[in-house]
Tab-separated table of C-alpha atoms in Angstrom:
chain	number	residue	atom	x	y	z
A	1	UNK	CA	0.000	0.000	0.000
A	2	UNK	CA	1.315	3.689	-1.414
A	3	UNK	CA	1.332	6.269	1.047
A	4	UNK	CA	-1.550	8.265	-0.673
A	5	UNK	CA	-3.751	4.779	-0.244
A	6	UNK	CA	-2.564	4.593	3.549
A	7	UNK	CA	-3.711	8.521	3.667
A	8	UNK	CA	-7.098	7.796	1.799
A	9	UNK	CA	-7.751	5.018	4.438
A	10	UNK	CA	-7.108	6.970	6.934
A	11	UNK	CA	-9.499	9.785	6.080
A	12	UNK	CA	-12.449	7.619	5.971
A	13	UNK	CA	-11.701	5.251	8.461
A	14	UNK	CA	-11.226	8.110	11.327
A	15	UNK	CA	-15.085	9.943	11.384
A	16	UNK	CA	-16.396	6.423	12.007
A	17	UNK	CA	-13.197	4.901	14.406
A	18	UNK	CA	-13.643	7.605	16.668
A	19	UNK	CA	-17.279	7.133	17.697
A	20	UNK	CA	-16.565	3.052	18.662
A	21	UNK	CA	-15.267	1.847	15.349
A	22	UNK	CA	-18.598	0.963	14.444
A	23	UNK	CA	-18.207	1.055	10.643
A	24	UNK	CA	-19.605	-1.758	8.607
A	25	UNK	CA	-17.561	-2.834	5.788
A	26	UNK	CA	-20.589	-3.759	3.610
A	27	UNK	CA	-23.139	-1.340	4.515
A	28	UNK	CA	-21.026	1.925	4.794
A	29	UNK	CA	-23.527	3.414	7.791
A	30	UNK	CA	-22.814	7.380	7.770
A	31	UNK	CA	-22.108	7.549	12.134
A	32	UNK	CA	-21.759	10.994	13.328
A	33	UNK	CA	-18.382	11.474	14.992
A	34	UNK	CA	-18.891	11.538	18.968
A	35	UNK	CA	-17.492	14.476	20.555
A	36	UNK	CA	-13.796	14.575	21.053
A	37	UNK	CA	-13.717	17.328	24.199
A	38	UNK	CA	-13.352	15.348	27.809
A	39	UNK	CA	-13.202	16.283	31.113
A	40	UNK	CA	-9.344	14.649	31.109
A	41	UNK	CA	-7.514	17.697	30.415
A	42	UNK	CA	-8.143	21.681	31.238
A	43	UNK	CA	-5.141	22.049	28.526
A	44	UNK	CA	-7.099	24.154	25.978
A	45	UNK	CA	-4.067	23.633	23.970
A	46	UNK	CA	-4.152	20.382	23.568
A	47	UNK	CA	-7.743	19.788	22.868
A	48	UNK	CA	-7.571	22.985	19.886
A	49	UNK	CA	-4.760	20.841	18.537
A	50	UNK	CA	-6.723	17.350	18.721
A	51	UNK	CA	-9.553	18.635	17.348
A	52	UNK	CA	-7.890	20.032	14.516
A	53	UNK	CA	-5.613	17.198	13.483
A	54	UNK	CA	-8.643	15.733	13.088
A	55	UNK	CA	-10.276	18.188	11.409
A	56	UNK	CA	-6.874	18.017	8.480
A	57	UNK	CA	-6.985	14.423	8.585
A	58	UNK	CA	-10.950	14.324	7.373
A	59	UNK	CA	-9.489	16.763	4.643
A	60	UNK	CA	-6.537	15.130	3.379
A	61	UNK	CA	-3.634	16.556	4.985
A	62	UNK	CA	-1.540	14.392	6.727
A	63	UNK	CA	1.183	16.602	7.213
A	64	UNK	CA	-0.988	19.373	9.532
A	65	UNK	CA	-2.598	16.580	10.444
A	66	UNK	CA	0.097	15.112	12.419
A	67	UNK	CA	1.787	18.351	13.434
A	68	UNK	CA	-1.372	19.298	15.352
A	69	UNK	CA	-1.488	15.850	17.236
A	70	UNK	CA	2.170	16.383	17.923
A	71	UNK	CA	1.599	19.922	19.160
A	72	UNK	CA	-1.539	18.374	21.110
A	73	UNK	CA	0.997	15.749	23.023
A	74	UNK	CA	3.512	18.582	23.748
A	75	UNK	CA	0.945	20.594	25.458
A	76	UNK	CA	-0.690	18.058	27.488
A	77	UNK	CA	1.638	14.536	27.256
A	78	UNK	CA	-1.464	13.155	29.662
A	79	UNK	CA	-4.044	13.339	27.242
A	80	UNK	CA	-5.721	9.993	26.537
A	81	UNK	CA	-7.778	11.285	23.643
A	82	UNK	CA	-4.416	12.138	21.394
A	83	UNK	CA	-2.926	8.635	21.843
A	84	UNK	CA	-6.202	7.556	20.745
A	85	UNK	CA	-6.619	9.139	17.647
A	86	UNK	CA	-2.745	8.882	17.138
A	87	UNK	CA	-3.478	4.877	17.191
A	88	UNK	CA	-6.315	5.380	14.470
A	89	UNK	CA	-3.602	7.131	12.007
A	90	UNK	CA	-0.663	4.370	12.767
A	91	UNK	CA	-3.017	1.727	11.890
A	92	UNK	CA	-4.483	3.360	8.731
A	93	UNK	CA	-0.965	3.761	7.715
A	94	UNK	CA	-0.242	0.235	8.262
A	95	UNK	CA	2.689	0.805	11.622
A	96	UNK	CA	0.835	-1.611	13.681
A	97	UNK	CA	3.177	-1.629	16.637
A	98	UNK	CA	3.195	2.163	16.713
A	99	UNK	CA	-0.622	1.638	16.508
A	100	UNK	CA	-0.990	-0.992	19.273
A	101	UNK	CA	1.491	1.088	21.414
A	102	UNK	CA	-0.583	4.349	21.473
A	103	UNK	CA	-3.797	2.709	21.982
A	104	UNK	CA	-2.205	1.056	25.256
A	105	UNK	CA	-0.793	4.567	26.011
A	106	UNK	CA	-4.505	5.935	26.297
A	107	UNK	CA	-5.924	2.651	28.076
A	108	UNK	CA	-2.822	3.105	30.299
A	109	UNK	CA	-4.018	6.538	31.093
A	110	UNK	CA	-7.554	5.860	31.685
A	111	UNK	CA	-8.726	2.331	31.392
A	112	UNK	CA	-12.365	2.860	31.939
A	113	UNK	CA	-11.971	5.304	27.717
A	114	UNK	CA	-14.649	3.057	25.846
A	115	UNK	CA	-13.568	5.139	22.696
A	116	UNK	CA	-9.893	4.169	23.421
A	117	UNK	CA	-11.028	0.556	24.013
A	118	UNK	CA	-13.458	-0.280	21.309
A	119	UNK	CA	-10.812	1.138	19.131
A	120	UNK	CA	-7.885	-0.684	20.731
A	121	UNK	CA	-10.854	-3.981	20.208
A	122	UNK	CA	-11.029	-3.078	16.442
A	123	UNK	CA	-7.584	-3.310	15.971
A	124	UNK	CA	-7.219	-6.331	17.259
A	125	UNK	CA	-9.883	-7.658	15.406
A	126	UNK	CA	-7.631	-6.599	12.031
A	127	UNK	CA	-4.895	-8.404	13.664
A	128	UNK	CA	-7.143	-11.712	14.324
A	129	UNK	CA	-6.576	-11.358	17.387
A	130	UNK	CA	-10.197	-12.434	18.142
A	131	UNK	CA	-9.986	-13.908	21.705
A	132	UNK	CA	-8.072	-10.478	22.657
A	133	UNK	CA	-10.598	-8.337	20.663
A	134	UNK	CA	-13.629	-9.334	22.464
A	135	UNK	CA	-12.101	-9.162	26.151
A	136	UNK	CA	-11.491	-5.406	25.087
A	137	UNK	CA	-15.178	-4.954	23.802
A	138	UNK	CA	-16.528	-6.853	26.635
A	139	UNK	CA	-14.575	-4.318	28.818
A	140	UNK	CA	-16.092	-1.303	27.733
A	141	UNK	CA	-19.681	-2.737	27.381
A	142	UNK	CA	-19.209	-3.649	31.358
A	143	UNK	CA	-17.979	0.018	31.918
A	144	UNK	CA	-20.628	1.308	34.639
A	145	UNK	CA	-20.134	4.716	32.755
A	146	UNK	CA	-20.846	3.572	29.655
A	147	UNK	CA	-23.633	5.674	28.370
A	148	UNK	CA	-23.690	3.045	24.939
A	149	UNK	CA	-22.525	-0.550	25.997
A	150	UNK	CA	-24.311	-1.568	22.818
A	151	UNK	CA	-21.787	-0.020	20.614
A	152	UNK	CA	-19.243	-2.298	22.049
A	153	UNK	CA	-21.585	-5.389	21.711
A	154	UNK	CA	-22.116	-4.330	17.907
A	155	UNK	CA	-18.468	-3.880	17.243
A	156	UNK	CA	-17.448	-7.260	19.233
A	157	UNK	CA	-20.778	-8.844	16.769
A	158	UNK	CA	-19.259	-7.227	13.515
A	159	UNK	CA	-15.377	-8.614	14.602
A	160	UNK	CA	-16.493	-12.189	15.237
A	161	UNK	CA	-18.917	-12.203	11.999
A	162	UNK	CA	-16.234	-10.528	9.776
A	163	UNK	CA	-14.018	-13.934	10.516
A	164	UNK	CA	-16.528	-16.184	10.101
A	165	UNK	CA	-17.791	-17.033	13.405
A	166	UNK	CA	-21.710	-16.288	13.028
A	167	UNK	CA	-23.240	-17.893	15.767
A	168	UNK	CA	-20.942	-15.886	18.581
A	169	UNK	CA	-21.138	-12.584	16.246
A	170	UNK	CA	-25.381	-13.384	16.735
A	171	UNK	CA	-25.746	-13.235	20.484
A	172	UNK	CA	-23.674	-9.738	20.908
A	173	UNK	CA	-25.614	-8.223	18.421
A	174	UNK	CA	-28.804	-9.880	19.653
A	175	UNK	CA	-27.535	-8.580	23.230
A	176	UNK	CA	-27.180	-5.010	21.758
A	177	UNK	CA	-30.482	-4.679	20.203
A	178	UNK	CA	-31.987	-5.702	23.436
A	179	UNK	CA	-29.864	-2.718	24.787
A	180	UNK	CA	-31.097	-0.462	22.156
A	181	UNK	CA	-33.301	-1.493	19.473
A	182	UNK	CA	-32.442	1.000	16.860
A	183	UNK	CA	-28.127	-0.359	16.840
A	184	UNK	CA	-28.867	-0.364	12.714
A	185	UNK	CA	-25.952	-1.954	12.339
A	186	UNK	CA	-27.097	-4.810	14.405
A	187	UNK	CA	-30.166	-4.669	12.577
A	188	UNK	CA	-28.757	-5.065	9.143
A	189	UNK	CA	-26.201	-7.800	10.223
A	190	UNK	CA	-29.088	-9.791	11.736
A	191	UNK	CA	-30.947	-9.108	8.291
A	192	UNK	CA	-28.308	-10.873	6.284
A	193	UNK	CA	-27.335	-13.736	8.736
A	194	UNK	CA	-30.860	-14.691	8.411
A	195	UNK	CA	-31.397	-14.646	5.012
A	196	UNK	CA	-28.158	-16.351	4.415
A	197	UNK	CA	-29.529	-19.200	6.765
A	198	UNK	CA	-32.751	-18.757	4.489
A	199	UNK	CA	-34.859	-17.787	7.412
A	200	UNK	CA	-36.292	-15.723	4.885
A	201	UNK	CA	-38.873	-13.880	7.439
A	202	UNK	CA	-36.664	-13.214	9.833
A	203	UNK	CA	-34.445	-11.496	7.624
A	204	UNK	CA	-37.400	-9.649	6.343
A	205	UNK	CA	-38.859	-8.311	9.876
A	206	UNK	CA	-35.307	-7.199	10.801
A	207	UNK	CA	-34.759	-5.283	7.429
A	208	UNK	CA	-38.447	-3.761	8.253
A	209	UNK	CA	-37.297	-2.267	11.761
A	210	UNK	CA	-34.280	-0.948	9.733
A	211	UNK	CA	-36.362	0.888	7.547
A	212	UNK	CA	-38.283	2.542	10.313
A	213	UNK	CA	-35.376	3.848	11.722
A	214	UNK	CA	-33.016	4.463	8.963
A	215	UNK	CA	-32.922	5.378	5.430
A	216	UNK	CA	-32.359	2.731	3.119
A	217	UNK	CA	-28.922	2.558	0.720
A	218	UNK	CA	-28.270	0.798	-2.136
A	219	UNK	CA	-26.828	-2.326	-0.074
A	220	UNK	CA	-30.170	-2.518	2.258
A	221	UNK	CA	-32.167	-2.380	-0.619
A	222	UNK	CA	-30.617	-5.063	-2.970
A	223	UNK	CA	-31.195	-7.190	0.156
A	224	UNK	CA	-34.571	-6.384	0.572
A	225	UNK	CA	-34.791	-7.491	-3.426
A	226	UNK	CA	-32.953	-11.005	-2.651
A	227	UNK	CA	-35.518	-11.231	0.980
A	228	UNK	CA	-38.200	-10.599	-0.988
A	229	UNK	CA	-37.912	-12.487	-4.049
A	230	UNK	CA	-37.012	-16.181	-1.406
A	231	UNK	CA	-40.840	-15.087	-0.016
A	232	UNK	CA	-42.086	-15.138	-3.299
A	233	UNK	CA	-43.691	-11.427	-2.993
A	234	UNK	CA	-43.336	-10.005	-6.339
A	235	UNK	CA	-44.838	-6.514	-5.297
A	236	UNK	CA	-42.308	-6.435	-2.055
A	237	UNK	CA	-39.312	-7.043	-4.357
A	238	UNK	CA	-40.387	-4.438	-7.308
A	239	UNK	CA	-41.006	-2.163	-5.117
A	240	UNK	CA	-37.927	-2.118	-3.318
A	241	UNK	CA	-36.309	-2.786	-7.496
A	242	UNK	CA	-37.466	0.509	-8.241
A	243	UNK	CA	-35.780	2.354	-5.283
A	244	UNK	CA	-32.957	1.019	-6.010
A	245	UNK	CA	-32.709	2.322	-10.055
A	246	UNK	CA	-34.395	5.280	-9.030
A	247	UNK	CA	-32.200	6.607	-6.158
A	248	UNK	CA	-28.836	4.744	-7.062
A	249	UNK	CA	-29.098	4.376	-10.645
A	250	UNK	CA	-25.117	4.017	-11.255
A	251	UNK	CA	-24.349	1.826	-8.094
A	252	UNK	CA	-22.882	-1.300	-8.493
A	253	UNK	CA	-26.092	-2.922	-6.911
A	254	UNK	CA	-28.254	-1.870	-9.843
A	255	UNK	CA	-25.642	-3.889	-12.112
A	256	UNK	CA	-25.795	-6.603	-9.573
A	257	UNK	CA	-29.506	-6.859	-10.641
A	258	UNK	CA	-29.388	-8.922	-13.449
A	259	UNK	CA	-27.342	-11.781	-11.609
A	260	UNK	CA	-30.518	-11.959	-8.767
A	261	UNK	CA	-32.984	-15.061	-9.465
A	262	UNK	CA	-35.981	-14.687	-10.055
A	263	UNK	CA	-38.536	-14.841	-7.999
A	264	UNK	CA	-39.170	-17.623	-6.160
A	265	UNK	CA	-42.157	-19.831	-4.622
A	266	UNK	CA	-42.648	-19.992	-0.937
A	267	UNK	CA	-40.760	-22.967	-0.364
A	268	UNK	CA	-41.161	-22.839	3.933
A	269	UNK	CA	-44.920	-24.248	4.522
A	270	UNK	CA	-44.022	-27.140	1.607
A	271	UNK	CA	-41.233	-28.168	3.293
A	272	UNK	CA	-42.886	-28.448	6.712
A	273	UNK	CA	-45.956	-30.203	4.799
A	274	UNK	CA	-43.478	-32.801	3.988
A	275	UNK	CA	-41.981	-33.270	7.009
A	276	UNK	CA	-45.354	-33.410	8.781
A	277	UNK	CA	-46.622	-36.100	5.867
A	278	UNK	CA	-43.070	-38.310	6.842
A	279	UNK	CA	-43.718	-38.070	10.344
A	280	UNK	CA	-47.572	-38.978	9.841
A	281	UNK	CA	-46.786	-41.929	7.417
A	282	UNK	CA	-44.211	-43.037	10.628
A	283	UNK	CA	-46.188	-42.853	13.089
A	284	UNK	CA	-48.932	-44.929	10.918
A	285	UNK	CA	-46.745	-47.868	9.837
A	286	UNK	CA	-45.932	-48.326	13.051
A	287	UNK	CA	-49.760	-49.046	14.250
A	288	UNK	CA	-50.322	-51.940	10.756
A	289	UNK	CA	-51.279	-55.170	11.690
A	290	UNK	CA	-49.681	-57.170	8.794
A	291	UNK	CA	-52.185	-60.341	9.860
A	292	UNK	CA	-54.742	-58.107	10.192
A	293	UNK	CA	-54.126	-56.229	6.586
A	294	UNK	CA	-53.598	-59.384	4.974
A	295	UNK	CA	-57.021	-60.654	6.386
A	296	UNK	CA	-58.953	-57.552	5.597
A	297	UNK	CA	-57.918	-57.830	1.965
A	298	UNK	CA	-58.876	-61.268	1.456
A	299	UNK	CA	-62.717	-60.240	2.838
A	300	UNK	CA	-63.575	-56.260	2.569
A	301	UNK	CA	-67.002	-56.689	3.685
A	302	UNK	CA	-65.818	-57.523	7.350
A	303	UNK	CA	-64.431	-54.393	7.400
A	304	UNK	CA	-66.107	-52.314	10.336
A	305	UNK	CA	-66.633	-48.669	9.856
A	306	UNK	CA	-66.702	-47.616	12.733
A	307	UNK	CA	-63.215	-48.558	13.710
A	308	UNK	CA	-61.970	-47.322	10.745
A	309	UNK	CA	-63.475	-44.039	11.630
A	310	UNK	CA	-61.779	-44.604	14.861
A	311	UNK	CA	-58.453	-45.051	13.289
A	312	UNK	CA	-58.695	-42.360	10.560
A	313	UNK	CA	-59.416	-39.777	14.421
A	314	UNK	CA	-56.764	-41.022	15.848
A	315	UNK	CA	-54.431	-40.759	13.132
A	316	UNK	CA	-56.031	-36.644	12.669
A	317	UNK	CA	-55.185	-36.322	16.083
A	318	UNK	CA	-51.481	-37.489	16.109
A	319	UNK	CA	-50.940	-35.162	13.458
A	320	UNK	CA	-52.571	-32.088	15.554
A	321	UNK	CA	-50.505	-33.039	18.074
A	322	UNK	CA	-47.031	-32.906	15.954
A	323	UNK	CA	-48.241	-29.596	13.880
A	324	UNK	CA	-48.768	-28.736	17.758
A	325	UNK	CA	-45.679	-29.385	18.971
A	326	UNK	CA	-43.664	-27.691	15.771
A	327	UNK	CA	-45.470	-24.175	16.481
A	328	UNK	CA	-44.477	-24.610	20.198
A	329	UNK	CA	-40.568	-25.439	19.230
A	330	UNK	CA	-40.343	-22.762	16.712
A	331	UNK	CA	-41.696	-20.559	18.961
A	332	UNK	CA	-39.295	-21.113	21.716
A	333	UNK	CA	-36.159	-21.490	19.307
A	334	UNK	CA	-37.167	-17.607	18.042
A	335	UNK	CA	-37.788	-19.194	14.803
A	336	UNK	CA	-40.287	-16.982	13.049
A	337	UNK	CA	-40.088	-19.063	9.693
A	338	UNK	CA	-41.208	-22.020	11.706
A	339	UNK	CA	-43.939	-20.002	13.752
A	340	UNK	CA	-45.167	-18.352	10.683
A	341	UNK	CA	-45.553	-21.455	8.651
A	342	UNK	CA	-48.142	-23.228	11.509
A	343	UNK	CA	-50.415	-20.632	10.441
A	344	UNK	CA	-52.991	-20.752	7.049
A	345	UNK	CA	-53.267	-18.485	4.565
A	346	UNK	CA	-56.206	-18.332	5.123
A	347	UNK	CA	-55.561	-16.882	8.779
A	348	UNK	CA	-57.565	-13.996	9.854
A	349	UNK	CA	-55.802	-11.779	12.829
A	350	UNK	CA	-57.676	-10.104	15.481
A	351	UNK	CA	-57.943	-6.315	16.054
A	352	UNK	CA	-58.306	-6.250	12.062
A	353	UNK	CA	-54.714	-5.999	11.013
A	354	UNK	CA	-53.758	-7.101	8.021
A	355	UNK	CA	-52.054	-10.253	7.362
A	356	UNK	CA	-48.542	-8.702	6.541
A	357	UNK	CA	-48.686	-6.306	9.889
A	358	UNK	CA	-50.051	-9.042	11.788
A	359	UNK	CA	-46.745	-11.485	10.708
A	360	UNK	CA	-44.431	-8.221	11.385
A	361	UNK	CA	-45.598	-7.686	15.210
A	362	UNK	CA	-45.564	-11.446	15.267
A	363	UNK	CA	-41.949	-11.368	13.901
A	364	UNK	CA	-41.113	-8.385	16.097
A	365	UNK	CA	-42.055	-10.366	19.443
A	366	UNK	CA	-40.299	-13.509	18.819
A	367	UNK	CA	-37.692	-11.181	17.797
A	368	UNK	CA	-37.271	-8.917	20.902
A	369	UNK	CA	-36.592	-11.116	23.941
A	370	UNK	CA	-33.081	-12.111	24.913
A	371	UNK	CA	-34.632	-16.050	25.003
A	372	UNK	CA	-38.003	-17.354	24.954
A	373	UNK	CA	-39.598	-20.788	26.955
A	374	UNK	CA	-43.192	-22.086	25.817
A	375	UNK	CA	-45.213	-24.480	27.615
A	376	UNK	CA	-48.573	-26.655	27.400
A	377	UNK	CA	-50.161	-28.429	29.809
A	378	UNK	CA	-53.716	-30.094	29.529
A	379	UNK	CA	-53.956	-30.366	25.808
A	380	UNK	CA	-57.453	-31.491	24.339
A	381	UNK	CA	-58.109	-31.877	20.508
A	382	UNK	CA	-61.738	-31.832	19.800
A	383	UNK	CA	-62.659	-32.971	16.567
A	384	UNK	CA	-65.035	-30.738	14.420
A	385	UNK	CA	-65.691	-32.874	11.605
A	386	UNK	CA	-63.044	-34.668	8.946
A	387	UNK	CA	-61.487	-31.243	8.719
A	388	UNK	CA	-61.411	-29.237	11.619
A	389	UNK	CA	-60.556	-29.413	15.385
A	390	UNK	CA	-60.468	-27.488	18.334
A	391	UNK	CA	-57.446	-27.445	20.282
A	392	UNK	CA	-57.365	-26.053	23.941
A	393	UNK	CA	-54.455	-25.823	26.667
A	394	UNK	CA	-52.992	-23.741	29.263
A	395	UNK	CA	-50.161	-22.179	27.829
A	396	UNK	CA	-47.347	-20.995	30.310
A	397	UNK	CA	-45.245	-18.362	28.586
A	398	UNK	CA	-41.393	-16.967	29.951
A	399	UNK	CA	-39.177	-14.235	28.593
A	400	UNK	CA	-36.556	-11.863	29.918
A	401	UNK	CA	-38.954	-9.432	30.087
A	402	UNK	CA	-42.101	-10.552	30.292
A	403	UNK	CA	-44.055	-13.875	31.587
A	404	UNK	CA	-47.861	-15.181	31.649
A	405	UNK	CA	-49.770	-17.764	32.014
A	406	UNK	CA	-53.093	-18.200	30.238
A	407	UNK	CA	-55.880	-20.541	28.645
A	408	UNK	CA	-55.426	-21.023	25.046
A	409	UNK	CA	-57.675	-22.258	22.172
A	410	UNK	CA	-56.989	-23.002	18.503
A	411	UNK	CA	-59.325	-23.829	15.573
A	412	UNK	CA	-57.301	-25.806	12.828
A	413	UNK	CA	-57.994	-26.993	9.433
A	414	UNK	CA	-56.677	-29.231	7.539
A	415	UNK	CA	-54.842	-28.327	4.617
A	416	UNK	CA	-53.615	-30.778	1.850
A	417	UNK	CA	-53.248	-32.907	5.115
A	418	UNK	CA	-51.469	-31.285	6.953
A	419	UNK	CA	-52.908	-29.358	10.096
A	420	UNK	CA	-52.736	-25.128	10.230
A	421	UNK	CA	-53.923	-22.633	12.691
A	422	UNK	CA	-56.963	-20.866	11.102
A	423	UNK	CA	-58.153	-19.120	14.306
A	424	UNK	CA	-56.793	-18.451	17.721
A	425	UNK	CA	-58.194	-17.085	20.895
């Protein structure tokens, strides 16, 4: 790397370094720089200086740049802020040890600096130094003075995602979005884990509280495209097509375009309509009586209705019972594809939302809580003909923040034979 690319870097890395290094690589967030005036020094000095080596470095010149940080340590040699920002321009210009030194200089001088140590956390992150990284980022999220522990969560999230490790990189930025639900870079990350997991609707309701909060780029909206098109919701994705040509006409996301698929069917019900079928066909083979079989063949008049009736209940019943059990799992495991899918089309919400805001508050609550634990107890299936049943239970309910305990009952059809919530009360 040239010393003009090292500079160029620099420039853009700094605005976004300085405020907890939350910059995200593939969504280029605009963060507002936090404020670099502390209570640490009363050296006017050497604050005027900081301030405007930073001020030269945004602009392009190094040179002032680094004579006013210089001029900043001469006046006050004390000030954790300049070793700081000093650590920010050795690692843009690739001096790592000068970098790593200077960040330890301002921990050194006040270890409870979040800025200092999210910073000091990034760069270690760059250096894979993961283990290291997220002691530092834990250490300023547990900072009592901390007025944004989040930030630290997000940036210790985006580290562990950026090499790979998804499942760790989930819970900090699930942890910082129960902190503050507006962290859009949380947001956005959790938006594209999901839909690279295809848990298509998840991916969707966290790109939705996004949008509420933020305005959409060209990256957020080429996902919303891809999210879109997997849930098979043609006016979703055109809609989202035409913001994308229309605001960002020359990005490299509008020339992405042609490479997207087309779109697609909604693949999540059929595959749990399969799974239920397997299970049913299972749990029937098991019950044959070969004898039996082989005896009603040979004389189908001795064939009594009755208990065929019987078994064809029974057999309804096991599979209320598993379509049961699948809604209860995926609602525990936060898995809002799963939960989503025990429900019909032909599902009519109460309070007269429509089906779309009724799946994103749905989507939102399942979302929300740090972990969630579902119960039944006393489960009765009354059978309402060959293709309905009612289904009632107390239903014991546990979050993080909230808990309940109520009776529950459920009206289900059947559906090309498999069993879906129609009705709930």
């Amino acid at each position: 790397m040239d010393k003009s690319k090292k500079i160029t870097f620099l420039f853009m890395m700094i605005p976004f370094m300085l405020t907890a290094c939350m910059n995200d690589d593939m969504y280029n967030e605009n963060i507002r720089p936090s404020e670099i005036r502390e209570s640490q020094t009363t050296n006017e000095v050497a604050l005027t200086n900081l301030n405007l080596g930073i001020a030269y470095l945004k602009e392009g010149d190094y040179n002032k740049a680094l004579e006013k940080i210089k001029r900043s340590l001469s006046a006050d040699p004390n000030y954790g802020p300049t070793y700081n920002v000093l650590g920010l321009l050795y690692q843009g210009l690739g001096d790592y040890n000068k970098a790593e030194k200077n960040f330890k200089k301002a921990i050194s001088i006040n270890n409870l600096d979040s800025s200092s140590l999210n910073n000091y956390g990034n760069f270690l992150c760059t250096q894979n130094r993961l283990d290291e990284a997220e002691k530092v980022f834990l250490k300023a999220a547990k900072n009592p003075l901390y007025e944004s522990p989040e930030t630290a969560l997000t940036n210790a999230g985006q580290c562990l995602y950026q090499n790979g490790q998804i499942e760790n990189s989930k819970e900090y930025f699930r942890e910082a979005l129960q902190l503050n639900p507006t962290i859009t870079q949380a947001l956005i990350k959790m938006s594209e884990i999901n839909f690279n997991e295809k848990e298509y609707l998840s991916a969707r309701a966290y790109l939705q509280r996004y949008e509420e909060i933020a305005p959409h780029n060209a990256k957020t909206l080429l996902l919303g495209i891809k999210i879109e098109n997997n849930l098979g919701d043609q006016d979703a994705a055109s809609s989202y097509d035409l913001l994308l040509k229309n605001s960002f006409p020359d990005s490299d996301e509008v020339a992405s375009l042609k490479n997207t698929s087309t779109v697609k069917k909604k693949e999540v019900v059929e595959k749990n309509n399969l799974e239920n079928k397997d299970l049913i066909t299972k749990k029937t083979n098991l019950n044959v009586n070969p004898k039996r079989t082989e005896s009603t063949d040979t004389s189908s008049d001795n064939v009594n209705p009755k208990r065929t009736e019987s078994t064809d209940t029974s057999s309804d019943k096991d599979a209320i019972q598993i379509s049961i059990n699948k809604w209860i799992n995926a609602w525990s495991s936060q898995d809002v594809d799963g939960y989503l899918a025990s429900y019909a089309d032909e599902f009519i919400p109460s309070k007269g939302l429509s089906n779309k805001k009724w799946e994103r508050e749905r989507a939102n609550r399942l979302l929300a809580p740090g972990y969630i634990k579902v119960t039944l107890s006393g489960l009765k299936i009354d059978m309402r003909g060959e293709n309905y049943a009612k289904v009632s239970f107390m239903q014991k309910y546990q979050s993080d923040t909230y808990k309940d305990r109520m009776k529950k009952e459920l009206l289900l059809q059947k559906i090309n034979e498999v069993w879906l919530i129609i009705k709930e009360n």
